């Protein structure tokens, strides 16, 4: 995925950009729903945590890791999993990710202790790490330059509204079934998407360089220990030695990753890209956007359910209108972005 983004101005993947319009539309549909599954899975369990706590006797720390174990593993493996897909085939990476995700999602319906659920969610994160970057790389390779912004805009709009769809699906399931139904739903969706993914064209980077395993280990470790510190902070306190030492270690490992990548002939991520204002601004902007979005959803959901007394379904319905502008603006990005410019669009979005 990194290779793809770095060459976004070029007509990459020329081997499949000649596919028919119908084939590209089907590819966009499958890729968008694939990434929707990944994003919705990040938040879907929040509404089910009270039921999980009662039935499994999970502690507050265990409940936190049931939710965050998935995201942590996804963040750690996103870069290397994307690089593997670029090198050995993006559709293959998607299929591997969906298979892992489906099996991992079924596991909590059989092994239902808190620790086993945490392990299953972490395994699902491995699958998600293969799915998410492969969807974007497939789109940028399949669509010609003239249509690429539109396709990526739709992909981004669906991904950004994934949390809303996750809440909605969870609310509907919890209204009629137990919390295990969420995992059955994930597994069924992954299986259906596995079948659909078999029908799309594949691509890979024909000029791919050897994978930088040292860089992959360093960035994975940096993300893991830093996020571990952040997740443990509400439980242990921000001044706890474990918290600040993990966060400090994460920063040190990230710095080591940058130094190593600067010296690599074939880096996993060319950190020089961050010297480009557009790349650096986009990276920082999307980071703050995710912080704000998921922070808002977490607080808003807790407020609606615990203070206002909303059910899971009512909470999902109350948040649903947020998905409308996200999807509309994402799908029409190719129309207004050339007119207003990237700087104005990003500034207004962050405001």
mmCIF file of C-alpha atoms in Angstrom:
data_model
loop_
_atom_site.group_PDB
_atom_site.id
_atom_site.type_symbol
_atom_site.label_atom_id
_atom_site.label_comp_id
_atom_site.label_asym_id
_atom_site.label_seq_id
_atom_site.Cartn_x
_atom_site.Cartn_y
_atom_site.Cartn_z
ATOM 1 C CA UNK A 1 0.000 0.000 0.000
ATOM 2 C CA UNK A 2 2.837 2.378 0.804
ATOM 3 C CA UNK A 3 4.371 1.733 -2.605
ATOM 4 C CA UNK A 4 1.033 2.492 -4.187
ATOM 5 C CA UNK A 5 0.559 5.761 -2.340
ATOM 6 C CA UNK A 6 4.067 6.883 -3.100
ATOM 7 C CA UNK A 7 3.394 6.529 -6.814
ATOM 8 C CA UNK A 8 -0.158 7.896 -6.783
ATOM 9 C CA UNK A 9 0.587 10.388 -9.524
ATOM 10 C CA UNK A 10 1.514 7.651 -11.963
ATOM 11 C CA UNK A 11 -0.661 5.242 -13.897
ATOM 12 C CA UNK A 12 0.166 2.246 -11.773
ATOM 13 C CA UNK A 13 -1.120 -1.238 -12.401
ATOM 14 C CA UNK A 14 -1.443 -0.702 -16.126
ATOM 15 C CA UNK A 15 -2.113 -4.394 -16.540
ATOM 16 C CA UNK A 16 -5.627 -4.163 -15.174
ATOM 17 C CA UNK A 17 -6.609 -0.544 -15.834
ATOM 18 C CA UNK A 18 -7.920 -1.823 -19.172
ATOM 19 C CA UNK A 19 -10.697 -3.792 -17.427
ATOM 20 C CA UNK A 20 -14.296 -2.894 -18.284
ATOM 21 C CA UNK A 21 -16.253 -0.214 -16.479
ATOM 22 C CA UNK A 22 -18.577 -2.853 -15.033
ATOM 23 C CA UNK A 23 -15.615 -4.852 -13.695
ATOM 24 C CA UNK A 24 -14.155 -1.739 -12.066
ATOM 25 C CA UNK A 25 -17.516 -0.885 -10.498
ATOM 26 C CA UNK A 26 -17.778 -4.400 -9.068
ATOM 27 C CA UNK A 27 -14.222 -4.163 -7.756
ATOM 28 C CA UNK A 28 -15.046 -0.842 -6.079
ATOM 29 C CA UNK A 29 -18.159 -2.354 -4.495
ATOM 30 C CA UNK A 30 -16.294 -5.359 -3.099
ATOM 31 C CA UNK A 31 -13.355 -3.267 -1.878
ATOM 32 C CA UNK A 32 -15.647 -0.748 -0.177
ATOM 33 C CA UNK A 33 -17.630 -3.438 1.639
ATOM 34 C CA UNK A 34 -14.398 -5.201 2.624
ATOM 35 C CA UNK A 35 -13.048 -2.067 4.307
ATOM 36 C CA UNK A 36 -16.489 -1.413 5.814
ATOM 37 C CA UNK A 37 -16.222 -4.770 7.595
ATOM 38 C CA UNK A 38 -12.795 -3.855 8.992
ATOM 39 C CA UNK A 39 -13.857 -0.438 10.313
ATOM 40 C CA UNK A 40 -17.231 -1.529 11.686
ATOM 41 C CA UNK A 41 -15.520 -4.321 13.607
ATOM 42 C CA UNK A 42 -13.469 -1.716 15.487
ATOM 43 C CA UNK A 43 -16.525 -0.297 17.242
ATOM 44 C CA UNK A 44 -19.258 -2.918 16.994
ATOM 45 C CA UNK A 45 -18.447 -4.611 20.302
ATOM 46 C CA UNK A 46 -18.694 -1.446 22.398
ATOM 47 C CA UNK A 47 -22.455 -1.767 22.745
ATOM 48 C CA UNK A 48 -22.159 -5.441 23.732
ATOM 49 C CA UNK A 49 -19.582 -4.963 26.500
ATOM 50 C CA UNK A 50 -22.136 -4.928 29.364
ATOM 51 C CA UNK A 51 -23.557 -8.285 28.210
ATOM 52 C CA UNK A 52 -20.071 -9.738 27.715
ATOM 53 C CA UNK A 53 -19.053 -8.594 31.199
ATOM 54 C CA UNK A 54 -22.072 -10.252 32.801
ATOM 55 C CA UNK A 55 -21.802 -13.572 30.968
ATOM 56 C CA UNK A 56 -18.007 -13.972 31.056
ATOM 57 C CA UNK A 57 -17.178 -12.138 34.327
ATOM 58 C CA UNK A 58 -14.631 -10.058 32.424
ATOM 59 C CA UNK A 59 -12.845 -7.297 34.326
ATOM 60 C CA UNK A 60 -12.773 -3.708 33.075
ATOM 61 C CA UNK A 61 -9.211 -4.190 31.820
ATOM 62 C CA UNK A 62 -10.212 -7.342 29.950
ATOM 63 C CA UNK A 63 -13.187 -5.544 28.391
ATOM 64 C CA UNK A 64 -10.843 -2.806 27.217
ATOM 65 C CA UNK A 65 -8.571 -5.337 25.545
ATOM 66 C CA UNK A 66 -11.498 -7.174 23.944
ATOM 67 C CA UNK A 67 -12.108 -3.958 22.004
ATOM 68 C CA UNK A 68 -8.556 -2.661 21.629
ATOM 69 C CA UNK A 69 -6.704 -5.934 20.976
ATOM 70 C CA UNK A 70 -8.139 -5.948 17.456
ATOM 71 C CA UNK A 71 -7.108 -2.372 16.711
ATOM 72 C CA UNK A 72 -3.646 -2.815 18.214
ATOM 73 C CA UNK A 73 -2.752 -5.810 16.042
ATOM 74 C CA UNK A 74 -4.239 -4.109 12.976
ATOM 75 C CA UNK A 75 -2.086 -1.031 13.554
ATOM 76 C CA UNK A 76 1.072 -3.091 14.129
ATOM 77 C CA UNK A 77 0.751 -5.187 10.980
ATOM 78 C CA UNK A 78 -0.777 -2.681 8.558
ATOM 79 C CA UNK A 79 2.487 -1.675 6.851
ATOM 80 C CA UNK A 80 4.072 -5.136 6.445
ATOM 81 C CA UNK A 81 0.766 -6.757 5.460
ATOM 82 C CA UNK A 82 0.217 -4.077 2.829
ATOM 83 C CA UNK A 83 3.737 -4.584 1.506
ATOM 84 C CA UNK A 84 3.182 -8.341 1.233
ATOM 85 C CA UNK A 85 -0.006 -7.771 -0.741
ATOM 86 C CA UNK A 86 1.752 -5.383 -3.124
ATOM 87 C CA UNK A 87 4.514 -7.906 -3.748
ATOM 88 C CA UNK A 88 2.670 -11.222 -3.955
ATOM 89 C CA UNK A 89 -0.854 -10.287 -5.045
ATOM 90 C CA UNK A 90 -3.492 -8.020 -3.557
ATOM 91 C CA UNK A 91 -6.479 -10.281 -4.119
ATOM 92 C CA UNK A 92 -4.573 -13.106 -2.463
ATOM 93 C CA UNK A 93 -3.870 -10.865 0.518
ATOM 94 C CA UNK A 94 -7.568 -10.002 0.689
ATOM 95 C CA UNK A 95 -8.577 -13.658 0.632
ATOM 96 C CA UNK A 96 -6.047 -14.566 3.327
ATOM 97 C CA UNK A 97 -7.247 -11.687 5.476
ATOM 98 C CA UNK A 98 -10.924 -12.563 5.068
ATOM 99 C CA UNK A 99 -10.272 -16.227 5.883
ATOM 100 C CA UNK A 100 -8.372 -15.328 9.055
ATOM 101 C CA UNK A 101 -11.038 -12.799 10.004
ATOM 102 C CA UNK A 102 -13.862 -15.321 9.537
ATOM 103 C CA UNK A 103 -12.218 -18.068 11.607
ATOM 104 C CA UNK A 104 -11.187 -15.629 14.338
ATOM 105 C CA UNK A 105 -14.712 -14.206 14.497
ATOM 106 C CA UNK A 106 -16.212 -17.647 15.021
ATOM 107 C CA UNK A 107 -13.811 -18.501 17.844
ATOM 108 C CA UNK A 108 -15.574 -16.484 20.613
ATOM 109 C CA UNK A 109 -18.765 -18.453 19.976
ATOM 110 C CA UNK A 110 -16.896 -21.620 20.990
ATOM 111 C CA UNK A 111 -14.220 -20.396 23.419
ATOM 112 C CA UNK A 112 -15.891 -17.708 25.489
ATOM 113 C CA UNK A 113 -13.550 -16.884 28.376
ATOM 114 C CA UNK A 114 -12.334 -13.252 28.442
ATOM 115 C CA UNK A 115 -8.745 -14.207 27.576
ATOM 116 C CA UNK A 116 -9.885 -16.399 24.695
ATOM 117 C CA UNK A 117 -12.062 -13.603 23.313
ATOM 118 C CA UNK A 118 -9.110 -11.195 23.495
ATOM 119 C CA UNK A 119 -6.923 -13.675 21.577
ATOM 120 C CA UNK A 120 -9.655 -14.177 18.981
ATOM 121 C CA UNK A 121 -10.028 -10.426 18.502
ATOM 122 C CA UNK A 122 -6.264 -10.063 18.098
ATOM 123 C CA UNK A 123 -6.340 -12.800 15.447
ATOM 124 C CA UNK A 124 -9.143 -10.939 13.668
ATOM 125 C CA UNK A 125 -6.854 -7.904 13.692
ATOM 126 C CA UNK A 126 -4.278 -9.932 11.743
ATOM 127 C CA UNK A 127 -6.885 -10.594 9.086
ATOM 128 C CA UNK A 128 -7.947 -6.950 9.032
ATOM 129 C CA UNK A 129 -4.329 -5.870 8.496
ATOM 130 C CA UNK A 130 -4.281 -7.822 5.223
ATOM 131 C CA UNK A 131 -7.721 -6.620 4.136
ATOM 132 C CA UNK A 132 -7.524 -2.864 4.597
ATOM 133 C CA UNK A 133 -4.409 -1.926 2.567
ATOM 134 C CA UNK A 134 -5.179 -4.447 -0.179
ATOM 135 C CA UNK A 135 -8.550 -2.823 -0.896
ATOM 136 C CA UNK A 136 -7.004 0.597 -1.505
ATOM 137 C CA UNK A 137 -4.106 -0.785 -3.548
ATOM 138 C CA UNK A 138 -6.495 -2.730 -5.769
ATOM 139 C CA UNK A 139 -8.475 0.425 -6.499
ATOM 140 C CA UNK A 140 -5.495 2.618 -7.293
ATOM 141 C CA UNK A 141 -4.149 -0.086 -9.602
ATOM 142 C CA UNK A 142 -7.450 -0.813 -11.350
ATOM 143 C CA UNK A 143 -8.727 2.698 -11.995
ATOM 144 C CA UNK A 144 -7.094 5.014 -14.528
ATOM 145 C CA UNK A 145 -5.785 8.322 -13.265
ATOM 146 C CA UNK A 146 -8.869 10.197 -14.477
ATOM 147 C CA UNK A 147 -11.201 8.057 -12.325
ATOM 148 C CA UNK A 148 -8.923 7.298 -9.389
ATOM 149 C CA UNK A 149 -9.921 10.238 -7.168
ATOM 150 C CA UNK A 150 -13.587 9.338 -7.498
ATOM 151 C CA UNK A 151 -12.976 5.690 -6.598
ATOM 152 C CA UNK A 152 -10.744 6.514 -3.638
ATOM 153 C CA UNK A 153 -13.258 9.131 -2.466
ATOM 154 C CA UNK A 154 -16.049 6.553 -2.399
ATOM 155 C CA UNK A 155 -13.754 4.097 -0.615
ATOM 156 C CA UNK A 156 -12.861 6.736 1.979
ATOM 157 C CA UNK A 157 -16.493 7.740 2.462
ATOM 158 C CA UNK A 158 -17.565 4.162 3.109
ATOM 159 C CA UNK A 159 -14.594 3.576 5.422
ATOM 160 C CA UNK A 160 -15.301 6.753 7.406
ATOM 161 C CA UNK A 161 -18.935 5.783 7.899
ATOM 162 C CA UNK A 162 -18.017 2.238 8.905
ATOM 163 C CA UNK A 163 -18.422 3.032 12.591
ATOM 164 C CA UNK A 164 -22.053 4.051 12.019
ATOM 165 C CA UNK A 165 -22.814 0.838 10.147
ATOM 166 C CA UNK A 166 -21.100 -1.106 12.918
ATOM 167 C CA UNK A 167 -23.306 0.510 15.546
ATOM 168 C CA UNK A 168 -26.409 -0.124 13.454
ATOM 169 C CA UNK A 169 -25.633 -3.791 12.897
ATOM 170 C CA UNK A 170 -24.796 -4.325 16.560
ATOM 171 C CA UNK A 171 -27.955 -2.551 17.683
ATOM 172 C CA UNK A 172 -30.150 -4.721 15.484
ATOM 173 C CA UNK A 173 -28.484 -7.953 16.568
ATOM 174 C CA UNK A 174 -28.543 -7.149 20.282
ATOM 175 C CA UNK A 175 -32.204 -6.237 20.104
ATOM 176 C CA UNK A 176 -33.145 -9.791 19.147
ATOM 177 C CA UNK A 177 -30.148 -12.012 19.940
ATOM 178 C CA UNK A 178 -27.262 -12.461 22.395
ATOM 179 C CA UNK A 179 -23.819 -10.881 22.076
ATOM 180 C CA UNK A 180 -22.492 -14.003 20.331
ATOM 181 C CA UNK A 181 -24.636 -13.080 17.324
ATOM 182 C CA UNK A 182 -22.229 -10.216 16.570
ATOM 183 C CA UNK A 183 -19.424 -12.703 15.967
ATOM 184 C CA UNK A 184 -21.667 -14.924 13.847
ATOM 185 C CA UNK A 185 -22.491 -11.826 11.818
ATOM 186 C CA UNK A 186 -18.818 -10.974 11.331
ATOM 187 C CA UNK A 187 -18.018 -14.524 10.233
ATOM 188 C CA UNK A 188 -20.955 -14.685 7.809
ATOM 189 C CA UNK A 189 -20.045 -11.316 6.296
ATOM 190 C CA UNK A 190 -16.403 -12.353 5.895
ATOM 191 C CA UNK A 191 -17.440 -15.610 4.206
ATOM 192 C CA UNK A 192 -19.743 -13.791 1.772
ATOM 193 C CA UNK A 193 -17.007 -11.275 0.985
ATOM 194 C CA UNK A 194 -14.497 -14.097 0.495
ATOM 195 C CA UNK A 195 -16.732 -15.515 -2.237
ATOM 196 C CA UNK A 196 -17.246 -12.071 -3.791
ATOM 197 C CA UNK A 197 -13.513 -11.318 -3.697
ATOM 198 C CA UNK A 198 -12.810 -14.459 -5.733
ATOM 199 C CA UNK A 199 -14.617 -12.779 -8.648
ATOM 200 C CA UNK A 200 -12.478 -9.610 -8.868
ATOM 201 C CA UNK A 201 -9.237 -9.018 -10.742
ATOM 202 C CA UNK A 202 -5.944 -9.125 -8.898
ATOM 203 C CA UNK A 203 -2.826 -7.023 -9.235
ATOM 204 C CA UNK A 204 0.607 -6.728 -7.758
ATOM 205 C CA UNK A 205 3.595 -4.438 -7.991
ATOM 206 C CA UNK A 206 5.745 -5.840 -10.781
ATOM 207 C CA UNK A 207 8.694 -3.701 -9.649
ATOM 208 C CA UNK A 208 8.389 -4.638 -5.966
ATOM 209 C CA UNK A 209 11.588 -4.673 -3.955
ATOM 210 C CA UNK A 210 12.496 -7.169 -1.189
ATOM 211 C CA UNK A 211 10.461 -6.725 1.974
ATOM 212 C CA UNK A 212 12.226 -4.800 4.729
ATOM 213 C CA UNK A 213 11.698 -7.183 7.646
ATOM 214 C CA UNK A 214 13.841 -5.149 10.050
ATOM 215 C CA UNK A 215 11.721 -2.088 9.390
ATOM 216 C CA UNK A 216 8.538 -4.140 9.746
ATOM 217 C CA UNK A 217 9.596 -5.438 13.167
ATOM 218 C CA UNK A 218 10.662 -1.995 14.375
ATOM 219 C CA UNK A 219 7.492 -0.164 13.348
ATOM 220 C CA UNK A 220 5.303 -3.015 14.593
ATOM 221 C CA UNK A 221 7.028 -2.987 17.979
ATOM 222 C CA UNK A 222 6.859 0.817 18.142
ATOM 223 C CA UNK A 223 3.116 0.865 17.550
ATOM 224 C CA UNK A 224 2.503 -2.081 19.891
ATOM 225 C CA UNK A 225 4.273 -0.737 22.962
ATOM 226 C CA UNK A 226 3.068 2.853 22.453
ATOM 227 C CA UNK A 227 -0.581 1.851 22.023
ATOM 228 C CA UNK A 228 -0.278 -0.571 24.952
ATOM 229 C CA UNK A 229 0.744 2.359 27.131
ATOM 230 C CA UNK A 230 -2.153 4.486 25.891
ATOM 231 C CA UNK A 231 -4.701 1.699 26.456
ATOM 232 C CA UNK A 232 -3.407 0.960 29.953
ATOM 233 C CA UNK A 233 -3.315 4.651 30.966
ATOM 234 C CA UNK A 234 -7.004 4.931 32.000
ATOM 235 C CA UNK A 235 -6.612 1.872 34.243
ATOM 236 C CA UNK A 236 -3.151 2.461 35.714
ATOM 237 C CA UNK A 237 -2.963 6.250 35.452
ATOM 238 C CA UNK A 238 -0.889 8.370 33.075
ATOM 239 C CA UNK A 239 1.977 8.666 35.559
ATOM 240 C CA UNK A 240 2.293 4.914 36.138
ATOM 241 C CA UNK A 241 5.795 3.603 35.243
ATOM 242 C CA UNK A 242 4.392 0.973 32.877
ATOM 243 C CA UNK A 243 2.434 3.599 30.957
ATOM 244 C CA UNK A 244 5.108 6.226 30.437
ATOM 245 C CA UNK A 245 7.871 3.666 29.898
ATOM 246 C CA UNK A 246 5.837 1.943 27.153
ATOM 247 C CA UNK A 247 5.011 5.225 25.467
ATOM 248 C CA UNK A 248 8.640 6.345 25.692
ATOM 249 C CA UNK A 249 9.825 3.021 24.285
ATOM 250 C CA UNK A 250 7.378 3.418 21.414
ATOM 251 C CA UNK A 251 8.812 6.825 20.540
ATOM 252 C CA UNK A 252 12.378 5.484 20.708
ATOM 253 C CA UNK A 253 11.513 2.515 18.482
ATOM 254 C CA UNK A 254 9.783 4.821 15.992
ATOM 255 C CA UNK A 255 12.904 6.999 15.874
ATOM 256 C CA UNK A 256 15.030 3.889 15.341
ATOM 257 C CA UNK A 257 12.694 2.872 12.517
ATOM 258 C CA UNK A 258 13.186 6.264 10.844
ATOM 259 C CA UNK A 259 16.977 6.000 11.113
ATOM 260 C CA UNK A 260 17.004 2.464 9.721
ATOM 261 C CA UNK A 261 14.684 3.369 6.843
ATOM 262 C CA UNK A 262 16.896 6.288 5.816
ATOM 263 C CA UNK A 263 19.793 3.862 5.410
ATOM 264 C CA UNK A 264 17.865 1.133 3.591
ATOM 265 C CA UNK A 265 18.136 0.713 -0.149
ATOM 266 C CA UNK A 266 14.582 -0.651 -0.213
ATOM 267 C CA UNK A 267 12.764 0.778 2.835
ATOM 268 C CA UNK A 268 9.371 -0.432 4.002
ATOM 269 C CA UNK A 269 8.362 3.230 4.216
ATOM 270 C CA UNK A 270 10.424 6.000 2.691
ATOM 271 C CA UNK A 271 10.306 8.458 5.596
ATOM 272 C CA UNK A 272 11.479 11.199 3.233
ATOM 273 C CA UNK A 273 7.877 11.330 2.056
ATOM 274 C CA UNK A 274 7.094 13.236 5.244
ATOM 275 C CA UNK A 275 9.205 16.122 3.930
ATOM 276 C CA UNK A 276 6.495 16.662 1.321
ATOM 277 C CA UNK A 277 3.907 19.097 2.753
ATOM 278 C CA UNK A 278 0.969 17.315 1.113
ATOM 279 C CA UNK A 279 1.957 13.894 2.446
ATOM 280 C CA UNK A 280 2.850 15.153 5.929
ATOM 281 C CA UNK A 281 -0.294 17.268 6.249
ATOM 282 C CA UNK A 282 -2.491 14.433 5.052
ATOM 283 C CA UNK A 283 -0.913 11.976 7.490
ATOM 284 C CA UNK A 284 -1.279 14.309 10.472
ATOM 285 C CA UNK A 285 -4.791 15.282 9.426
ATOM 286 C CA UNK A 286 -6.062 11.729 9.120
ATOM 287 C CA UNK A 287 -4.468 10.858 12.473
ATOM 288 C CA UNK A 288 -6.312 13.661 14.246
ATOM 289 C CA UNK A 289 -9.483 12.766 12.365
ATOM 290 C CA UNK A 290 -9.423 9.195 13.638
ATOM 291 C CA UNK A 291 -8.644 10.377 17.168
ATOM 292 C CA UNK A 292 -11.597 12.759 17.082
ATOM 293 C CA UNK A 293 -14.015 10.357 15.387
ATOM 294 C CA UNK A 294 -13.481 7.344 17.599
ATOM 295 C CA UNK A 295 -13.238 9.483 20.725
ATOM 296 C CA UNK A 296 -16.537 11.132 19.856
ATOM 297 C CA UNK A 297 -18.275 7.845 19.088
ATOM 298 C CA UNK A 298 -17.094 6.294 22.352
ATOM 299 C CA UNK A 299 -18.202 9.233 24.521
ATOM 300 C CA UNK A 300 -21.441 9.850 22.621
ATOM 301 C CA UNK A 301 -22.444 6.196 22.793
ATOM 302 C CA UNK A 302 -21.749 5.981 26.529
ATOM 303 C CA UNK A 303 -23.680 9.213 27.134
ATOM 304 C CA UNK A 304 -26.700 8.098 25.121
ATOM 305 C CA UNK A 305 -26.896 4.666 26.707
ATOM 306 C CA UNK A 306 -25.943 5.427 30.314
ATOM 307 C CA UNK A 307 -27.313 8.967 30.749
ATOM 308 C CA UNK A 308 -30.152 9.249 28.242
ATOM 309 C CA UNK A 309 -31.179 5.610 28.599
ATOM 310 C CA UNK A 310 -31.085 4.792 24.879
ATOM 311 C CA UNK A 311 -30.978 1.183 23.754
ATOM 312 C CA UNK A 312 -28.203 -0.014 21.452
ATOM 313 C CA UNK A 313 -30.497 0.324 18.439
ATOM 314 C CA UNK A 314 -31.693 3.798 19.436
ATOM 315 C CA UNK A 315 -28.083 4.908 19.854
ATOM 316 C CA UNK A 316 -27.215 3.617 16.398
ATOM 317 C CA UNK A 317 -30.211 5.386 14.850
ATOM 318 C CA UNK A 318 -29.286 8.640 16.596
ATOM 319 C CA UNK A 319 -25.771 8.491 15.126
ATOM 320 C CA UNK A 320 -26.832 7.402 11.637
ATOM 321 C CA UNK A 321 -27.311 10.952 10.206
ATOM 322 C CA UNK A 322 -23.556 11.474 10.598
ATOM 323 C CA UNK A 323 -22.953 8.969 7.812
ATOM 324 C CA UNK A 324 -24.848 11.018 5.209
ATOM 325 C CA UNK A 325 -22.417 13.956 4.761
ATOM 326 C CA UNK A 326 -19.437 11.612 5.066
ATOM 327 C CA UNK A 327 -20.579 9.403 2.213
ATOM 328 C CA UNK A 328 -21.881 12.250 0.030
ATOM 329 C CA UNK A 329 -18.747 14.382 0.357
ATOM 330 C CA UNK A 330 -16.512 11.356 -0.131
ATOM 331 C CA UNK A 331 -18.331 10.231 -3.274
ATOM 332 C CA UNK A 332 -18.305 13.738 -4.790
ATOM 333 C CA UNK A 333 -14.720 14.590 -3.857
ATOM 334 C CA UNK A 334 -13.630 14.392 -7.482
ATOM 335 C CA UNK A 335 -16.089 17.187 -8.331
ATOM 336 C CA UNK A 336 -15.297 19.830 -5.730
ATOM 337 C CA UNK A 337 -11.643 19.101 -4.923
ATOM 338 C CA UNK A 338 -10.216 20.405 -8.240
ATOM 339 C CA UNK A 339 -12.227 23.625 -7.793
ATOM 340 C CA UNK A 340 -11.547 24.481 -4.145
ATOM 341 C CA UNK A 341 -8.109 22.897 -3.866
ATOM 342 C CA UNK A 342 -6.645 20.435 -1.400
ATOM 343 C CA UNK A 343 -5.576 23.095 1.114
ATOM 344 C CA UNK A 344 -9.058 24.614 1.456
ATOM 345 C CA UNK A 345 -10.777 21.216 1.612
ATOM 346 C CA UNK A 346 -8.467 19.849 4.313
ATOM 347 C CA UNK A 347 -8.615 23.066 6.354
ATOM 348 C CA UNK A 348 -12.424 23.157 6.292
ATOM 349 C CA UNK A 349 -12.590 19.462 7.123
ATOM 350 C CA UNK A 350 -10.326 19.790 10.156
ATOM 351 C CA UNK A 351 -12.298 22.796 11.386
#
